[in-house]
Amino acid sequence: MTTLYRNAVIVTMDDAGTEHESGWLLIDGSTISAVGSGAEPDAGSTVDLNGAVVTPGLINTHHHLYQTLTRARAQEADLFTWLRELYPVWSRIDAEAEYAAARTGLAELALSGCTTVFDHHYVFPQGREGLIEAEVQAAREIGVRIVASRGSMDLGESDGGLPPDELVEELDTVLAETERLASLLHEPGPGARVQLAVAPCSPFSVTGRLMEESAALARRLGLPLHTHLAETLEEEEYCIELYRCRPVEYLDRLGWLADDVWCAHCVHLSEVDIAQFASSGTGVAHCPTSNLRLGAGVAPVRDMLEAGIRVGLGVDGTASNERGDLFLEVKQAMLVARGRGGGTAMTARDAIRLGTRGGAAVLRREDIGSLEPGKCADFAVWRTDGLELARADDRVAGIVFAGPHRVDRLVVGGEEVVRDGALVNADEAEIAQAHRAQARTFTG
Ligand SMILES: [Zn+2]
């Protein structure tokens, strides 16, 4: 079953950065079979894209879907103050609320051009089961790929950690649950729709022992590792006080600087830290809007890229980036890089690359992130005939400078998830209504 998507600017994001000005994309089932311009191949069906821009589907490398339930709280707070205010509210989460939150967050991401979502879930109140299963179900229904995670916190306030004691778990429970979810959900190999990562939360909410045991388990099961790191200067001070070293040094001690690890934020990395990330192959999820919202700072992404570090983009949770729009992060990544390093610090195409190839590299996925034969048919179609792009001759750069936009069409594994700017498999208004009903539990 082949489909030819024609009459579009195809941005392949291959190694050479090939673009086809009057291009086409041939899909065979769930994979891309050819891409090019000029003479068009025969196909079972043909779709005319009317001069739109086609990019690989965006890949979100850091999120907390449950946080759609607690938007616009602690509005002027720094990270630690914000967390202290929200932990008790988050402790009300159950599978029903998680499902409603995940549907909301995943729908929003799909409508922003995102085809693969990594979600970092680390709040597991006692007795609430099925949280990860609920978000995976939501992803399956909406039609996007998900890399879920079994996050964790085991360092409560009374042991010097930040979260309240009632929100931390026993180490053995965390490891057993991680192993159970891995055997239940994780699909190895190309084309995976559902995968699992092992993701203890942060240096200030997890013991060193759980970090080490998590790494050992992940390496035994062949799962990737993820955590938050170097997000704020307060975190750095906390690490120095508790562990007598800075966050990157702490991670190194725990065996966490490695090519199966990626860390969210990495705002406060020194030149030495950057060199260590590069030599160890450790990846970074850059979350510019969230970092600005919490006043954390701006990550030195240009330096990271020049050192050869894998960098992808993340919206982060929607309680610290109230907009779950990954295309906004593409634009934001370009803007903050320029704010740090001047107008040449990042091009529009560099920013698209971070959101696509960069994300695939961070998640260690060679089957997604570019439009090349043999890769998954995951792509986003951006209309260029609207008000915001009138007179933009360079339509590819134009969509970034004028972003964000609602995607016109989104395809995951050859299947349409968004068509004419609307979800194919779900009703946006119904998702928002169900979410409002659940979110009432989280007010006050
Ligand atoms: Zn986060």
XYZ file of C-alpha atoms and ligand atoms in Angstrom:
445
model
C 0.000 0.000 0.000
C 1.922 3.053 -1.231
C 1.048 6.731 -0.856
C 2.791 9.619 -2.609
C 2.803 12.971 -0.776
C 3.645 15.500 -3.488
C 4.046 19.221 -4.220
C 5.893 20.177 -1.024
C 9.217 21.481 0.293
C 10.712 18.317 1.777
C 13.194 18.958 4.606
C 14.857 15.568 4.981
C 17.258 16.367 7.856
C 19.635 13.745 6.451
C 23.362 14.134 7.192
C 23.833 16.517 4.253
C 20.739 18.596 5.150
C 19.105 17.827 1.784
C 15.936 19.780 0.927
C 13.710 19.213 -2.114
C 12.059 22.482 -3.185
C 9.379 20.835 -5.361
C 9.581 17.499 -3.683
C 7.695 14.320 -2.893
C 7.726 11.581 -0.293
C 6.742 7.981 -1.070
C 5.409 5.902 1.822
C 5.059 2.128 1.740
C 3.013 0.965 4.722
C 4.734 2.237 7.850
C 8.053 3.232 6.263
C 9.496 5.749 3.830
C 10.456 4.053 0.561
C 11.714 7.054 -1.424
C 12.104 10.827 -1.259
C 13.061 13.246 -4.008
C 12.030 15.835 -6.573
C 11.297 15.829 -10.306
C 9.794 12.687 -11.904
C 7.261 11.217 -9.495
C 7.006 7.484 -8.818
C 3.725 5.586 -9.239
C 1.738 5.078 -6.065
C -1.531 3.501 -4.879
C -2.770 6.916 -3.792
C -1.563 10.503 -4.086
C -1.902 13.465 -1.710
C -1.254 17.015 -3.004
C 0.289 19.144 -0.228
C -0.065 22.487 -2.088
C 3.418 23.848 -1.433
C 3.513 23.039 2.287
C 6.758 22.346 4.177
C 7.298 18.737 5.286
C 9.683 18.041 8.176
C 10.421 14.859 10.092
C 8.050 14.466 13.054
C 9.357 16.342 16.095
C 10.740 14.308 19.010
C 10.134 15.440 22.578
C 12.953 14.343 24.886
C 11.658 15.592 28.247
C 8.146 15.976 29.616
C 5.879 15.350 32.612
C 2.449 14.779 31.096
C 0.659 14.732 34.477
C 1.557 18.391 35.009
C -1.196 19.597 32.648
C -3.328 19.216 35.808
C -1.457 21.998 37.639
C -0.812 24.814 35.202
C -0.094 28.421 36.179
C 0.769 27.726 39.832
C 3.669 29.226 41.797
C 3.998 31.793 39.066
C 7.028 33.720 40.315
C 8.781 30.832 42.064
C 12.231 29.376 41.475
C 12.534 25.600 40.992
C 12.760 24.508 44.642
C 9.941 26.832 45.800
C 7.818 25.725 42.853
C 8.431 22.037 43.654
C 7.668 22.481 47.362
C 4.349 24.103 46.495
C 3.394 21.469 43.938
C 4.521 18.149 45.498
C 1.490 17.977 47.862
C -0.905 18.786 45.011
C 0.676 16.147 42.755
C 0.249 13.530 45.493
C -3.470 13.429 44.524
C -2.678 11.788 41.165
C -4.364 8.500 40.256
C -4.680 6.507 37.020
C -7.844 8.307 35.906
C -6.288 11.755 36.333
C -3.062 10.574 34.677
C -5.030 9.312 31.681
C -6.892 12.622 31.289
C -3.629 14.572 31.664
C -1.756 12.356 29.218
C -4.487 12.636 26.590
C -4.365 16.424 26.931
C -0.586 16.686 26.782
C -0.211 14.174 23.966
C -2.947 15.815 21.894
C -1.283 19.188 22.335
C 2.078 17.739 21.308
C 0.632 15.972 18.263
C -0.981 19.228 17.124
C 2.449 20.897 17.421
C 4.042 18.374 15.029
C 5.401 15.894 17.573
C 5.379 12.196 16.663
C 7.474 10.724 19.531
C 7.142 11.706 23.190
C 9.396 10.859 26.095
C 7.572 11.207 29.412
C 9.336 11.367 32.769
C 6.902 10.265 35.471
C 8.261 10.183 39.001
C 5.242 10.765 41.303
C 3.897 7.449 42.604
C 1.714 7.994 45.704
C 1.221 4.812 47.732
C -1.558 2.547 46.524
C -2.156 4.340 43.193
C -1.584 1.793 40.477
C -1.627 1.824 36.706
C -0.209 5.336 36.178
C 2.278 4.406 33.444
C -0.181 2.015 31.831
C -2.706 4.911 31.670
C -0.372 7.225 29.767
C 0.707 4.462 27.403
C -2.964 3.755 26.662
C -3.489 7.464 25.918
C -0.516 7.468 23.498
C -1.817 4.374 21.714
C -5.250 5.961 21.321
C -3.987 9.286 19.996
C -1.486 7.521 17.748
C 1.925 8.907 18.765
C 5.005 6.932 19.799
C 5.831 7.077 23.493
C 8.988 6.422 25.482
C 7.488 6.185 28.956
C 9.645 5.947 32.041
C 9.533 4.519 35.510
C 10.801 7.512 37.449
C 11.390 7.511 41.178
C 12.071 9.475 44.359
C 13.445 7.838 47.537
C 15.109 10.770 49.337
C 12.470 12.462 51.474
C 12.626 15.659 53.508
C 13.596 13.905 56.734
C 16.711 12.471 55.011
C 17.725 15.816 53.546
C 15.812 15.557 50.260
C 13.314 18.043 48.825
C 10.078 16.002 48.434
C 7.789 15.287 51.409
C 8.338 11.872 53.010
C 4.894 10.602 51.981
C 5.807 10.990 48.305
C 8.994 8.897 48.296
C 9.160 5.154 47.729
C 11.244 2.218 48.894
C 14.161 1.347 46.635
C 13.063 -2.288 46.208
C 9.560 -1.248 45.126
C 11.001 1.083 42.486
C 13.265 -1.569 40.999
C 10.618 -4.301 41.008
C 8.043 -1.996 39.365
C 10.560 -0.892 36.742
C 11.291 -4.488 35.814
C 7.574 -5.350 35.690
C 6.810 -2.412 33.372
C 9.779 -3.207 31.132
C 8.550 -6.744 30.516
C 4.978 -5.497 30.037
C 5.589 -2.529 27.741
C 9.062 -2.196 26.222
C 9.350 -2.940 22.503
C 12.944 -3.348 21.336
C 14.066 -2.688 17.777
C 13.079 -0.352 14.935
C 9.514 0.931 14.648
C 8.796 0.600 18.389
C 5.578 2.391 19.390
C 6.144 1.990 23.147
C 9.439 1.924 25.010
C 10.516 2.321 28.630
C 13.366 4.299 30.171
C 14.664 4.157 33.759
C 14.493 7.658 35.217
C 15.239 8.475 38.872
C 14.140 12.083 39.347
C 17.057 14.302 40.445
C 20.076 14.577 42.800
C 17.886 16.270 45.433
C 15.122 13.636 45.489
C 16.955 10.335 44.911
C 19.641 8.531 46.948
C 22.992 7.690 45.371
C 22.205 4.033 45.967
C 18.995 4.183 43.926
C 20.881 5.994 41.134
C 23.459 3.176 41.040
C 20.931 0.352 41.290
C 18.750 1.973 38.618
C 21.737 2.131 36.278
C 22.595 -1.515 36.942
C 19.002 -2.586 36.251
C 18.710 -0.481 33.091
C 21.969 -1.901 31.753
C 20.880 -5.464 32.513
C 17.564 -4.903 30.689
C 19.008 -2.801 27.846
C 16.920 0.290 28.727
C 18.064 3.933 28.466
C 18.695 6.086 31.561
C 17.432 9.577 32.249
C 17.452 12.165 35.043
C 17.267 15.914 35.708
C 20.649 17.620 36.087
C 22.236 21.037 36.641
C 18.941 22.855 36.234
C 19.549 25.659 38.763
C 22.304 27.187 40.868
C 20.335 26.138 43.982
C 20.748 22.524 42.849
C 24.500 23.051 42.530
C 24.677 24.501 46.055
C 22.580 21.588 47.327
C 24.969 19.029 45.769
C 28.035 20.769 47.176
C 26.502 20.791 50.647
C 25.231 17.210 50.597
C 27.705 15.377 48.337
C 30.719 17.749 48.494
C 30.824 18.056 44.712
C 29.022 19.690 41.788
C 26.176 17.863 39.965
C 28.216 16.568 36.989
C 30.958 15.255 39.276
C 28.278 13.551 41.363
C 26.818 11.892 38.286
C 30.270 10.734 37.228
C 30.847 9.098 40.623
C 27.615 7.150 40.225
C 28.586 5.764 36.806
C 25.974 7.935 35.094
C 28.196 9.733 32.572
C 27.727 7.276 29.717
C 26.288 6.941 26.231
C 23.089 5.250 27.467
C 22.221 8.332 29.568
C 20.611 11.675 28.759
C 19.932 14.469 31.227
C 17.288 17.176 31.229
C 18.297 20.870 31.366
C 22.095 21.004 31.925
C 21.831 24.778 32.216
C 24.831 25.134 34.518
C 27.598 23.132 32.819
C 31.183 24.380 32.956
C 33.663 23.927 30.095
C 35.036 20.875 31.906
C 31.512 19.460 32.362
C 30.832 19.903 28.647
C 34.054 18.069 27.764
C 33.046 15.220 30.093
C 29.580 14.966 28.562
C 31.168 14.861 25.115
C 33.806 12.238 25.885
C 31.343 9.975 27.710
C 28.571 10.280 25.077
C 26.017 11.601 27.618
C 23.056 13.352 25.967
C 21.078 16.488 26.848
C 17.366 17.415 26.704
C 17.286 21.196 26.231
C 14.073 22.772 27.620
C 14.429 26.513 26.968
C 10.922 27.770 27.838
C 10.778 25.960 31.179
C 14.264 27.217 32.062
C 13.181 30.790 31.315
C 9.860 30.406 33.147
C 11.585 29.291 36.370
C 14.400 31.818 35.956
C 16.943 28.972 35.861
C 19.089 30.370 33.042
C 19.946 29.340 29.478
C 21.874 26.162 28.628
C 25.094 26.608 26.585
C 23.738 24.627 23.650
C 26.053 26.047 20.971
C 29.070 24.975 23.034
C 27.512 21.544 23.565
C 26.929 21.066 19.841
C 30.465 22.166 19.003
C 31.783 19.620 21.505
C 29.748 16.903 19.745
C 27.166 16.313 22.494
C 23.808 14.762 21.517
C 21.196 17.480 22.160
C 17.426 17.226 21.716
C 14.514 19.454 22.745
C 11.882 19.055 25.442
C 8.807 21.017 26.427
C 9.307 19.888 30.055
C 6.182 19.583 32.190
C 3.253 21.873 31.534
C 3.426 23.227 35.080
C 6.709 24.982 34.199
C 5.990 25.481 30.496
C 2.292 25.950 30.391
C 2.354 25.427 26.615
C 3.059 21.817 25.574
C 4.048 22.841 22.055
C 7.304 21.360 20.769
C 7.464 23.641 17.740
C 7.557 26.569 20.160
C 10.687 24.975 21.676
C 12.279 24.800 18.205
C 11.826 28.553 17.871
C 12.743 29.197 21.492
C 15.973 27.160 21.156
C 17.003 29.400 18.275
C 16.130 32.582 20.158
C 17.868 31.726 23.439
C 20.984 30.553 21.589
C 21.066 33.966 19.899
C 20.445 35.693 23.222
C 23.593 34.000 24.551
C 25.806 33.987 21.484
C 24.534 36.552 18.961
C 22.621 36.313 15.685
C 24.772 33.571 14.171
C 24.637 31.249 17.190
C 21.830 29.135 15.735
C 20.087 29.037 12.354
C 16.428 28.129 11.868
C 17.525 24.859 10.248
C 19.865 24.078 13.185
C 16.841 24.473 15.452
C 14.693 22.091 13.366
C 17.588 19.633 13.472
C 17.640 19.762 17.292
C 13.912 18.977 17.378
C 14.201 16.029 14.961
C 17.612 14.370 14.428
C 18.826 15.664 17.788
C 15.874 14.100 19.601
C 16.360 10.782 17.797
C 20.052 10.740 18.765
C 19.196 11.526 22.393
C 16.686 8.648 22.524
C 19.156 6.408 20.622
C 16.599 5.848 17.867
C 18.018 5.355 14.391
C 14.598 4.590 12.897
C 13.159 8.111 13.303
C 14.259 11.765 13.055
C 14.873 12.128 9.308
C 13.050 11.550 6.032
C 15.172 8.848 4.375
C 14.328 5.502 2.753
C 13.905 2.747 5.340
C 13.039 5.080 8.213
C 9.639 5.204 9.903
C 7.076 7.292 8.013
C 6.849 9.931 10.780
C 6.412 13.442 9.404
C 4.740 16.806 9.920
C 3.157 18.979 7.214
C 3.211 22.748 7.779
C 1.003 25.007 5.674
C 2.718 28.061 4.262
C -0.305 29.949 2.893
C -1.404 31.607 6.147
C -1.072 35.237 7.246
C 2.094 34.668 9.282
C 4.118 33.409 6.307
C 2.974 35.841 3.627
C 6.066 36.965 1.671
C 8.502 34.529 3.291
C 10.526 33.298 0.299
C 12.473 30.872 2.451
C 9.521 28.850 3.696
C 11.682 26.503 5.786
C 13.285 29.263 7.835
C 9.956 31.098 7.732
C 8.057 28.437 9.652
C 10.608 28.663 12.496
C 10.807 32.477 12.656
C 7.001 32.779 12.477
C 6.256 29.804 14.749
C 4.648 28.171 16.547
C 1.902 26.799 14.295
C -0.735 24.143 14.495
C 0.433 21.305 12.239
C -1.769 20.730 9.197
C -1.115 17.010 8.963
C 0.839 14.580 11.141
C 1.750 11.047 10.121
C 3.166 8.390 12.483
C 4.306 5.066 11.012
C 2.348 5.839 7.830
C -0.894 6.514 9.753
C -2.489 9.948 9.911
C -2.780 11.257 13.462
C -3.687 14.855 12.500
C -5.536 15.842 9.329
C -6.592 19.404 8.384
C -5.303 20.593 11.758
C -7.539 18.225 13.776
C -6.877 14.976 15.638
C -7.934 11.927 13.625
C -8.371 9.447 16.500
C -9.750 11.656 19.257
C -11.957 14.664 19.851
C -10.107 17.712 21.118
C -13.128 19.274 22.857
C -13.955 16.014 24.642
C -10.331 15.658 25.823
C -10.376 19.203 27.226
C -13.711 18.622 28.950
C -12.588 15.341 30.568
C -9.380 17.083 31.656
C -11.288 19.965 33.276
C -13.330 17.459 35.290
C -10.162 15.717 36.557
C -8.245 18.944 37.152
C -10.874 20.125 39.684
C -9.428 17.589 42.145
C -6.116 19.457 41.937
C -7.330 22.952 42.763
C -6.530 24.504 46.124
Zn 11.482 18.023 34.115
